[in-house]
mmCIF file of C-alpha atoms in Angstrom:
data_model
loop_
_atom_site.group_PDB
_atom_site.id
_atom_site.type_symbol
_atom_site.label_atom_id
_atom_site.label_comp_id
_atom_site.label_asym_id
_atom_site.label_seq_id
_atom_site.Cartn_x
_atom_site.Cartn_y
_atom_site.Cartn_z
ATOM 1 C CA MET H 204 69.582 -57.162 -212.877
ATOM 2 C CA ASN H 205 72.334 -54.662 -212.145
ATOM 3 C CA HIS H 206 72.977 -53.832 -208.513
ATOM 4 C CA LEU H 207 74.652 -50.805 -206.981
ATOM 5 C CA GLN H 208 75.570 -49.572 -203.551
ATOM 6 C CA LEU H 209 73.131 -47.064 -202.166
ATOM 7 C CA GLY H 210 75.380 -44.179 -201.228
ATOM 8 C CA THR H 211 78.815 -44.815 -199.762
ATOM 9 C CA THR H 212 77.498 -46.576 -196.647
ATOM 10 C CA GLY H 213 74.211 -48.133 -197.777
ATOM 11 C CA PRO H 214 73.256 -51.639 -198.900
ATOM 12 C CA ARG H 215 73.601 -53.073 -202.399
ATOM 13 C CA VAL H 216 70.269 -52.713 -204.160
ATOM 14 C CA SER H 217 68.773 -53.472 -207.538
ATOM 15 C CA ALA H 218 68.878 -50.734 -210.180
ATOM 16 C CA LEU H 219 65.092 -50.548 -209.870
ATOM 17 C CA GLY H 220 63.069 -50.716 -206.668
ATOM 18 C CA LEU H 221 59.426 -51.627 -206.067
ATOM 19 C CA GLY H 222 57.303 -49.049 -204.258
ATOM 20 C CA CYS H 223 54.447 -50.931 -202.598
ATOM 21 C CA MET H 224 52.206 -48.053 -201.435
ATOM 22 C CA GLY H 225 49.628 -48.479 -204.200
ATOM 23 C CA MET H 226 48.932 -52.032 -203.047
ATOM 24 C CA SER H 227 47.173 -50.656 -199.967
ATOM 25 C CA GLY H 228 44.470 -48.442 -201.384
ATOM 26 C CA MET H 229 46.323 -45.161 -201.810
ATOM 27 C CA TYR H 230 45.394 -45.169 -205.501
ATOM 28 C CA GLY H 231 41.997 -46.781 -205.123
ATOM 29 C CA PRO H 232 41.201 -50.507 -204.779
ATOM 30 C CA ALA H 233 44.013 -53.022 -205.254
ATOM 31 C CA ASP H 234 43.840 -56.804 -205.608
ATOM 32 C CA ARG H 235 45.617 -58.598 -202.752
ATOM 33 C CA SER H 236 46.539 -61.744 -204.661
ATOM 34 C CA GLU H 237 47.803 -59.746 -207.650
ATOM 35 C CA SER H 238 49.808 -57.503 -205.317
ATOM 36 C CA ILE H 239 51.528 -60.495 -203.738
ATOM 37 C CA ALA H 240 52.120 -62.027 -207.176
ATOM 38 C CA THR H 241 53.703 -58.730 -208.269
ATOM 39 C CA ILE H 242 56.062 -58.727 -205.277
ATOM 40 C CA HIS H 243 57.035 -62.319 -206.088
ATOM 41 C CA ALA H 244 57.585 -61.413 -209.750
ATOM 42 C CA ALA H 245 59.775 -58.480 -208.727
ATOM 43 C CA LEU H 246 61.931 -60.703 -206.530
ATOM 44 C CA ASP H 247 62.159 -63.299 -209.317
ATOM 45 C CA ALA H 248 63.321 -60.555 -211.711
ATOM 46 C CA GLY H 249 66.141 -59.575 -209.349
ATOM 47 C CA ILE H 250 64.516 -56.582 -207.673
ATOM 48 C CA ASN H 251 65.481 -56.667 -204.011
ATOM 49 C CA LEU H 252 64.509 -53.149 -202.853
ATOM 50 C CA LEU H 253 60.961 -53.057 -201.459
ATOM 51 C CA ASP H 254 59.728 -49.694 -200.202
ATOM 52 C CA THR H 255 56.847 -49.185 -197.804
ATOM 53 C CA GLY H 256 55.567 -47.004 -194.986
ATOM 54 C CA ASP H 257 54.006 -48.114 -191.720
ATOM 55 C CA PHE H 258 51.069 -45.774 -192.427
ATOM 56 C CA TYR H 259 50.298 -47.173 -195.886
ATOM 57 C CA GLY H 260 46.872 -48.640 -195.303
ATOM 58 C CA SER H 261 47.535 -48.157 -191.565
ATOM 59 C CA GLY H 262 49.798 -51.206 -191.402
ATOM 60 C CA HIS H 263 48.136 -53.112 -194.252
ATOM 61 C CA ASN H 264 51.095 -52.653 -196.594
ATOM 62 C CA GLU H 265 53.648 -54.029 -194.184
ATOM 63 C CA ALA H 266 51.430 -57.029 -193.419
ATOM 64 C CA LEU H 267 51.022 -57.623 -197.150
ATOM 65 C CA ILE H 268 54.787 -57.561 -197.729
ATOM 66 C CA GLY H 269 55.254 -59.830 -194.724
ATOM 67 C CA GLU H 270 52.838 -62.328 -196.255
ATOM 68 C CA ALA H 271 54.605 -62.145 -199.618
ATOM 69 C CA LEU H 272 58.011 -62.740 -198.029
ATOM 70 C CA LYS H 273 56.988 -65.794 -196.002
ATOM 71 C CA GLY H 274 59.285 -68.683 -196.856
ATOM 72 C CA THR H 275 61.797 -66.327 -198.484
ATOM 73 C CA LYS H 276 65.323 -65.901 -197.178
ATOM 74 C CA ARG H 277 65.440 -62.679 -195.164
ATOM 75 C CA ASP H 278 68.403 -61.290 -197.080
ATOM 76 C CA ALA H 279 66.574 -61.671 -200.405
ATOM 77 C CA ALA H 280 64.858 -58.340 -199.748
ATOM 78 C CA VAL H 281 66.139 -54.910 -198.755
ATOM 79 C CA ILE H 282 63.153 -53.470 -196.909
ATOM 80 C CA SER H 283 62.866 -49.692 -196.681
ATOM 81 C CA VAL H 284 60.304 -48.357 -194.194
ATOM 82 C CA LYS H 285 59.063 -44.808 -193.625
ATOM 83 C CA PHE H 286 57.488 -43.925 -190.285
ATOM 84 C CA GLY H 287 56.037 -41.004 -188.385
ATOM 85 C CA ALA H 288 52.834 -40.101 -190.219
ATOM 86 C CA LEU H 289 49.801 -40.295 -187.933
ATOM 87 C CA ARG H 290 46.332 -41.374 -189.069
ATOM 88 C CA ASP H 291 42.880 -41.537 -187.563
ATOM 89 C CA PRO H 292 40.352 -44.417 -187.881
ATOM 90 C CA ALA H 293 38.692 -42.717 -190.864
ATOM 91 C CA GLY H 294 42.004 -42.693 -192.747
ATOM 92 C CA GLY H 295 42.674 -39.004 -192.202
ATOM 93 C CA TRP H 296 46.127 -37.526 -191.648
ATOM 94 C CA VAL H 297 46.631 -35.994 -188.217
ATOM 95 C CA GLY H 298 50.295 -34.993 -188.084
ATOM 96 C CA TYR H 299 53.761 -36.472 -187.544
ATOM 97 C CA ASP H 300 55.587 -37.931 -184.591
ATOM 98 C CA ALA H 301 59.345 -38.481 -184.767
ATOM 99 C CA ARG H 302 60.202 -38.336 -181.067
ATOM 100 C CA PRO H 303 62.806 -40.924 -180.007
ATOM 101 C CA ALA H 304 60.240 -42.961 -178.042
ATOM 102 C CA ALA H 305 57.895 -42.955 -181.048
ATOM 103 C CA VAL H 306 60.720 -44.073 -183.350
ATOM 104 C CA LYS H 307 61.295 -47.181 -181.240
ATOM 105 C CA ASN H 308 57.569 -47.875 -180.874
ATOM 106 C CA PHE H 309 56.860 -47.596 -184.608
ATOM 107 C CA LEU H 310 59.869 -49.804 -185.392
ATOM 108 C CA THR H 311 58.634 -52.528 -183.058
ATOM 109 C CA TYR H 312 55.246 -52.719 -184.750
ATOM 110 C CA SER H 313 56.782 -52.619 -188.232
ATOM 111 C CA MET H 314 59.008 -55.615 -187.532
ATOM 112 C CA GLN H 315 56.003 -57.531 -186.199
ATOM 113 C CA ARG H 316 53.843 -56.812 -189.258
ATOM 114 C CA LEU H 317 56.683 -57.555 -191.683
ATOM 115 C CA GLY H 318 57.678 -60.721 -189.838
ATOM 116 C CA VAL H 319 61.350 -59.702 -189.660
ATOM 117 C CA ASP H 320 63.835 -59.086 -186.874
ATOM 118 C CA TYR H 321 65.454 -56.047 -188.480
ATOM 119 C CA ILE H 322 64.652 -53.317 -191.007
ATOM 120 C CA ASP H 323 67.223 -52.623 -193.730
ATOM 121 C CA ILE H 324 66.589 -48.872 -194.117
ATOM 122 C CA TYR H 325 64.486 -46.921 -191.625
ATOM 123 C CA ARG H 326 63.514 -43.313 -192.237
ATOM 124 C CA PRO H 327 61.153 -40.600 -190.981
ATOM 125 C CA ALA H 328 58.553 -39.916 -193.658
ATOM 126 C CA ARG H 329 58.724 -36.172 -193.069
ATOM 127 C CA LEU H 330 60.594 -33.781 -190.820
ATOM 128 C CA ASP H 331 58.702 -33.445 -187.549
ATOM 129 C CA PRO H 332 58.601 -29.669 -186.934
ATOM 130 C CA ASN H 333 58.531 -30.282 -183.179
ATOM 131 C CA VAL H 334 61.536 -32.617 -182.986
ATOM 132 C CA PRO H 335 65.109 -31.744 -184.032
ATOM 133 C CA ILE H 336 66.293 -34.113 -186.766
ATOM 134 C CA GLU H 337 69.309 -34.896 -184.585
ATOM 135 C CA GLU H 338 67.035 -36.496 -181.980
ATOM 136 C CA THR H 339 65.165 -38.586 -184.531
ATOM 137 C CA VAL H 340 68.301 -39.800 -186.278
ATOM 138 C CA GLY H 341 69.963 -40.387 -182.926
ATOM 139 C CA ALA H 342 67.132 -42.733 -181.931
ATOM 140 C CA ILE H 343 67.440 -44.671 -185.194
ATOM 141 C CA ALA H 344 71.206 -44.832 -184.654
ATOM 142 C CA GLU H 345 70.548 -46.487 -181.272
ATOM 143 C CA MET H 346 68.449 -49.088 -183.085
ATOM 144 C CA VAL H 347 71.290 -49.622 -185.569
ATOM 145 C CA LYS H 348 73.654 -50.281 -182.671
ATOM 146 C CA ALA H 349 71.100 -52.680 -181.160
ATOM 147 C CA GLY H 350 70.793 -54.580 -184.449
ATOM 148 C CA TYR H 351 67.163 -53.734 -185.242
ATOM 149 C CA VAL H 352 68.026 -51.391 -188.136
ATOM 150 C CA ARG H 353 70.814 -51.715 -190.688
ATOM 151 C CA HIS H 354 70.852 -48.255 -192.298
ATOM 152 C CA VAL H 355 69.407 -44.781 -191.698
ATOM 153 C CA GLY H 356 67.530 -43.020 -194.480
ATOM 154 C CA LEU H 357 65.796 -39.685 -194.918
ATOM 155 C CA SER H 358 62.723 -38.613 -196.861
ATOM 156 C CA GLU H 359 61.652 -35.295 -198.374
ATOM 157 C CA VAL H 360 64.087 -33.074 -196.481
ATOM 158 C CA GLY H 361 66.192 -30.157 -197.646
ATOM 159 C CA ALA H 362 69.953 -29.682 -197.809
ATOM 160 C CA GLU H 363 70.309 -28.102 -194.368
ATOM 161 C CA THR H 364 68.423 -30.965 -192.682
ATOM 162 C CA ILE H 365 70.445 -33.535 -194.626
ATOM 163 C CA ARG H 366 73.687 -32.038 -193.295
ATOM 164 C CA ARG H 367 72.418 -31.984 -189.713
ATOM 165 C CA ALA H 368 71.265 -35.592 -189.941
ATOM 166 C CA ALA H 369 74.514 -36.797 -191.519
ATOM 167 C CA ALA H 370 76.482 -35.203 -188.677
ATOM 168 C CA VAL H 371 74.762 -37.630 -186.263
ATOM 169 C CA HIS H 372 74.980 -40.876 -188.258
ATOM 170 C CA PRO H 373 75.881 -41.910 -191.837
ATOM 171 C CA ILE H 374 72.854 -41.615 -194.111
ATOM 172 C CA ALA H 375 72.365 -44.306 -196.760
ATOM 173 C CA ASP H 376 69.890 -42.482 -198.962
ATOM 174 C CA LEU H 377 67.383 -39.703 -199.366
ATOM 175 C CA GLN H 378 63.994 -40.763 -200.652
ATOM 176 C CA ILE H 379 62.348 -37.964 -202.591
ATOM 177 C CA GLU H 380 59.994 -37.440 -205.501
ATOM 178 C CA TYR H 381 61.893 -37.076 -208.762
ATOM 179 C CA SER H 382 60.519 -37.253 -212.274
ATOM 180 C CA LEU H 383 60.482 -35.288 -215.478
ATOM 181 C CA ILE H 384 57.820 -33.045 -213.967
ATOM 182 C CA SER H 385 59.078 -33.017 -210.352
ATOM 183 C CA ARG H 386 62.636 -31.726 -210.412
ATOM 184 C CA GLY H 387 62.986 -29.804 -207.165
ATOM 185 C CA ILE H 388 65.819 -32.104 -206.088
ATOM 186 C CA GLU H 389 68.072 -30.644 -208.781
ATOM 187 C CA GLY H 390 70.335 -28.042 -207.231
ATOM 188 C CA ASP H 391 71.120 -27.877 -203.519
ATOM 189 C CA ILE H 392 69.518 -31.162 -202.461
ATOM 190 C CA LEU H 393 71.143 -33.417 -205.050
ATOM 191 C CA ALA H 394 74.461 -31.578 -204.750
ATOM 192 C CA THR H 395 74.437 -32.051 -200.969
ATOM 193 C CA CYS H 396 73.646 -35.763 -201.276
ATOM 194 C CA ARG H 397 76.532 -36.220 -203.697
ATOM 195 C CA GLU H 398 78.924 -34.228 -201.542
ATOM 196 C CA LEU H 399 78.089 -36.398 -198.523
ATOM 197 C CA GLY H 400 77.959 -39.724 -200.378
ATOM 198 C CA ILE H 401 74.212 -40.186 -199.887
ATOM 199 C CA GLY H 402 72.249 -42.153 -202.490
ATOM 200 C CA VAL H 403 68.821 -41.172 -203.825
ATOM 201 C CA THR H 404 65.782 -43.414 -204.087
ATOM 202 C CA ALA H 405 63.398 -41.601 -206.411
ATOM 203 C CA TYR H 406 59.689 -42.187 -205.973
ATOM 204 C CA GLY H 407 56.924 -40.811 -208.183
ATOM 205 C CA VAL H 408 59.036 -41.385 -211.303
ATOM 206 C CA LEU H 409 55.783 -41.631 -213.276
ATOM 207 C CA SER H 410 54.207 -38.852 -211.208
ATOM 208 C CA ARG H 411 51.673 -41.286 -209.738
ATOM 209 C CA GLY H 412 50.652 -42.509 -213.176
ATOM 210 C CA LEU H 413 50.193 -39.059 -214.699
ATOM 211 C CA ILE H 414 53.151 -39.444 -217.082
ATOM 212 C CA SER H 415 52.886 -43.218 -217.462
ATOM 213 C CA GLY H 416 51.253 -42.951 -220.875
ATOM 214 C CA HIS H 417 48.216 -44.823 -219.513
ATOM 215 C CA TRP H 418 46.461 -41.965 -217.729
ATOM 216 C CA GLN H 419 43.435 -40.343 -219.359
ATOM 217 C CA ALA H 420 41.700 -37.077 -218.559
ATOM 218 C CA LYS H 421 38.531 -37.155 -216.450
ATOM 219 C CA GLN H 422 39.033 -40.642 -215.033
ATOM 220 C CA ASP H 423 36.711 -41.543 -212.175
ATOM 221 C CA LEU H 424 38.648 -41.716 -208.917
ATOM 222 C CA ALA H 425 37.708 -43.201 -205.570
ATOM 223 C CA GLY H 426 37.553 -40.701 -202.714
ATOM 224 C CA ASN H 427 40.533 -42.333 -201.008
ATOM 225 C CA ASP H 428 42.641 -42.152 -204.168
ATOM 226 C CA PHE H 429 45.483 -39.669 -203.617
ATOM 227 C CA ARG H 430 45.026 -38.342 -207.144
ATOM 228 C CA ALA H 431 41.486 -37.177 -206.447
ATOM 229 C CA HIS H 432 43.052 -34.390 -204.371
ATOM 230 C CA SER H 433 46.350 -33.824 -206.206
ATOM 231 C CA PRO H 434 46.480 -30.453 -207.993
ATOM 232 C CA ARG H 435 48.231 -31.953 -211.023
ATOM 233 C CA PHE H 436 45.279 -34.228 -211.760
ATOM 234 C CA GLN H 437 42.608 -31.518 -211.626
ATOM 235 C CA GLY H 438 40.859 -29.813 -214.541
ATOM 236 C CA GLU H 439 43.028 -27.605 -216.723
ATOM 237 C CA ASN H 440 46.162 -28.718 -214.885
ATOM 238 C CA ALA H 441 45.563 -32.315 -215.939
ATOM 239 C CA GLU H 442 44.913 -31.277 -219.534
ATOM 240 C CA ARG H 443 48.152 -29.253 -219.709
ATOM 241 C CA ASN H 444 50.165 -32.048 -218.121
ATOM 242 C CA LEU H 445 48.768 -34.619 -220.516
ATOM 243 C CA GLN H 446 49.942 -32.426 -223.402
ATOM 244 C CA LEU H 447 53.474 -32.919 -222.045
ATOM 245 C CA VAL H 448 52.865 -36.663 -222.016
ATOM 246 C CA GLU H 449 51.868 -36.613 -225.680
ATOM 247 C CA ALA H 450 55.084 -34.781 -226.552
ATOM 248 C CA LEU H 451 56.989 -37.453 -224.632
ATOM 249 C CA ARG H 452 55.010 -40.186 -226.389
ATOM 250 C CA ARG H 453 56.315 -39.073 -229.772
ATOM 251 C CA ILE H 454 59.907 -39.482 -228.564
ATOM 252 C CA ALA H 455 59.131 -42.866 -227.002
ATOM 253 C CA GLU H 456 57.463 -44.170 -230.147
ATOM 254 C CA ALA H 457 60.445 -43.105 -232.249
ATOM 255 C CA LYS H 458 62.638 -45.287 -230.013
ATOM 256 C CA GLY H 459 60.168 -48.155 -229.994
ATOM 257 C CA VAL H 460 59.539 -47.969 -226.244
ATOM 258 C CA SER H 461 56.611 -46.941 -224.051
ATOM 259 C CA VAL H 462 56.093 -43.565 -222.394
ATOM 260 C CA ALA H 463 56.541 -45.140 -218.952
ATOM 261 C CA GLN H 464 59.796 -46.771 -220.002
ATOM 262 C CA ILE H 465 61.309 -43.559 -221.318
ATOM 263 C CA ALA H 466 60.195 -41.632 -218.197
ATOM 264 C CA ILE H 467 61.778 -44.224 -215.882
ATOM 265 C CA ALA H 468 64.918 -44.399 -218.021
ATOM 266 C CA TRP H 469 65.257 -40.603 -217.849
ATOM 267 C CA VAL H 470 65.382 -40.704 -214.027
ATOM 268 C CA ALA H 471 67.906 -43.562 -214.073
ATOM 269 C CA ALA H 472 70.045 -41.614 -216.553
ATOM 270 C CA GLN H 473 70.451 -38.715 -214.122
ATOM 271 C CA GLY H 474 73.136 -40.594 -212.180
ATOM 272 C CA ALA H 475 74.346 -43.990 -211.023
ATOM 273 C CA ASP H 476 73.544 -42.849 -207.471
ATOM 274 C CA ILE H 477 69.808 -42.608 -208.237
ATOM 275 C CA VAL H 478 67.512 -45.648 -207.961
ATOM 276 C CA PRO H 479 64.006 -45.248 -209.423
ATOM 277 C CA LEU H 480 61.153 -46.754 -207.407
ATOM 278 C CA VAL H 481 58.245 -47.956 -209.526
ATOM 279 C CA GLY H 482 54.818 -48.263 -207.968
ATOM 280 C CA ALA H 483 53.609 -51.253 -209.983
ATOM 281 C CA ARG H 484 50.544 -52.940 -208.507
ATOM 282 C CA ARG H 485 50.212 -55.503 -211.285
ATOM 283 C CA ARG H 486 52.607 -57.845 -213.017
ATOM 284 C CA ASP H 487 52.032 -56.333 -216.454
ATOM 285 C CA ARG H 488 52.984 -52.866 -215.193
ATOM 286 C CA LEU H 489 56.037 -54.370 -213.492
ATOM 287 C CA THR H 490 57.103 -56.027 -216.738
ATOM 288 C CA GLU H 491 56.773 -52.715 -218.556
ATOM 289 C CA ALA H 492 58.856 -50.951 -215.892
ATOM 290 C CA LEU H 493 61.580 -53.601 -216.039
ATOM 291 C CA GLY H 494 61.858 -52.907 -219.767
ATOM 292 C CA ALA H 495 63.076 -49.400 -218.894
ATOM 293 C CA LEU H 496 66.362 -50.933 -217.740
ATOM 294 C CA ASP H 497 67.142 -51.784 -221.367
ATOM 295 C CA VAL H 498 66.449 -48.273 -222.666
ATOM 296 C CA VAL H 499 69.637 -46.374 -223.502
ATOM 297 C CA LEU H 500 69.139 -42.625 -223.849
ATOM 298 C CA THR H 501 71.639 -40.865 -226.083
ATOM 299 C CA PRO H 502 72.605 -37.194 -225.626
ATOM 300 C CA ASP H 503 70.240 -36.398 -228.509
ATOM 301 C CA ASP H 504 67.436 -38.299 -226.787
ATOM 302 C CA LEU H 505 68.014 -36.406 -223.548
ATOM 303 C CA SER H 506 67.971 -33.075 -225.395
ATOM 304 C CA ALA H 507 64.710 -34.017 -227.137
ATOM 305 C CA ILE H 508 63.144 -35.030 -223.827
ATOM 306 C CA GLU H 509 64.257 -31.779 -222.195
ATOM 307 C CA TYR H 510 62.720 -29.817 -225.059
ATOM 308 C CA ALA H 511 59.457 -31.772 -224.861
ATOM 309 C CA VAL H 512 59.168 -31.584 -221.066
ATOM 310 C CA PRO H 513 61.293 -28.661 -219.834
ATOM 311 C CA LYS H 514 62.020 -28.171 -216.167
ATOM 312 C CA GLY H 515 59.137 -26.443 -214.443
ATOM 313 C CA ALA H 516 56.641 -27.314 -217.182
ATOM 314 C CA ALA H 517 54.176 -29.144 -214.927
ATOM 315 C CA ALA H 518 50.896 -27.445 -214.065
ATOM 316 C CA GLY H 519 49.996 -27.632 -210.371
ATOM 317 C CA ASP H 520 51.918 -28.562 -207.228
ATOM 318 C CA ARG H 521 52.741 -32.190 -206.506
ATOM 319 C CA TYR H 522 50.667 -32.154 -203.304
ATOM 320 C CA ALA H 523 47.718 -30.157 -202.020
ATOM 321 C CA ALA H 524 48.717 -27.026 -200.070
ATOM 322 C CA ALA H 525 48.299 -28.603 -196.620
ATOM 323 C CA GLN H 526 50.671 -31.438 -197.506
ATOM 324 C CA MET H 527 53.148 -29.164 -199.281
ATOM 325 C CA ALA H 528 53.547 -27.304 -195.977
ATOM 326 C CA HIS H 529 55.036 -30.479 -194.440
ATOM 327 C CA LEU H 530 57.772 -30.799 -197.074
ATOM 328 C CA ASP H 531 61.103 -29.598 -195.726
ATOM 329 C CA SER H 532 62.449 -30.361 -199.197
ATOM 330 C CA GLU H 533 60.339 -27.528 -200.589
ATOM 331 C CA VAL H 534 61.406 -24.948 -197.987
ATOM 332 C CA ARG H 535 63.816 -22.344 -199.278
ATOM 333 C CA HIS H 536 66.215 -21.423 -196.479
ATOM 334 C CA GLY H 537 68.004 -18.092 -196.264
#
């Protein structure tokens, strides 16, 4: 497993990270024992970056990771935690809270559930519209000084917010959706990260399974499955997006690799400062994702992929309208 430094100030992480959200019901039912076995398999394969959020399963995901890491040396894992999203008992989303007092409160509970005495990378999940980013980052910086956090990260924010945050404390990485069909990062956001020496951890590299090569139209989805409400998975949008997948499949088959592997490899090929996060919930999917690390894309391959899935080709937004409104990364300033 190759390792790289996340940004100029961040930790050394594996070239592929494991996103654990799907292990806590966000994509329908998940098997607890298989989830833990998948985390163990990832660690055994050399993956050290584990990504979670304190609101994934309302704490379930952190407790699951904590269980999986029992008996493991603390420094074997680089744990990245998002915080700030608020939920009600029915699982609904009721806003964001990134006030300094909330930052410290959320952090305390995260460390307890994870069974650790520090978090490697701590980041607000979204920009709280009621709290200046300087105050949120300042509170995390206090926790860095106190030894409870090692690095400050950001998630789904735009270039202006990145600059304001970086003026308060060095930022290790920006976590943001990036895939062949989600390319909003290209331009100001990626350029700003590179100017400031901030790494990128890319989630949704398979667009939540849509471009994995395994997704089929008209699949039955549980009501709590994110994809049941995602515009890209609905009706004609899904059909158009799956046509892109078939075009990608032809390129993958010509190289003797899977669609998922070529999609992951494409993200990795966009720069040594970008670490793809794969949301494998099962060991077989993890094994497939690990195979992407061996895929070498030539300039001709990249041109063919661009032709098959051009920028902006996806049908439908990546979130429903209400959630899109919370994405500072999608706001066009000026």
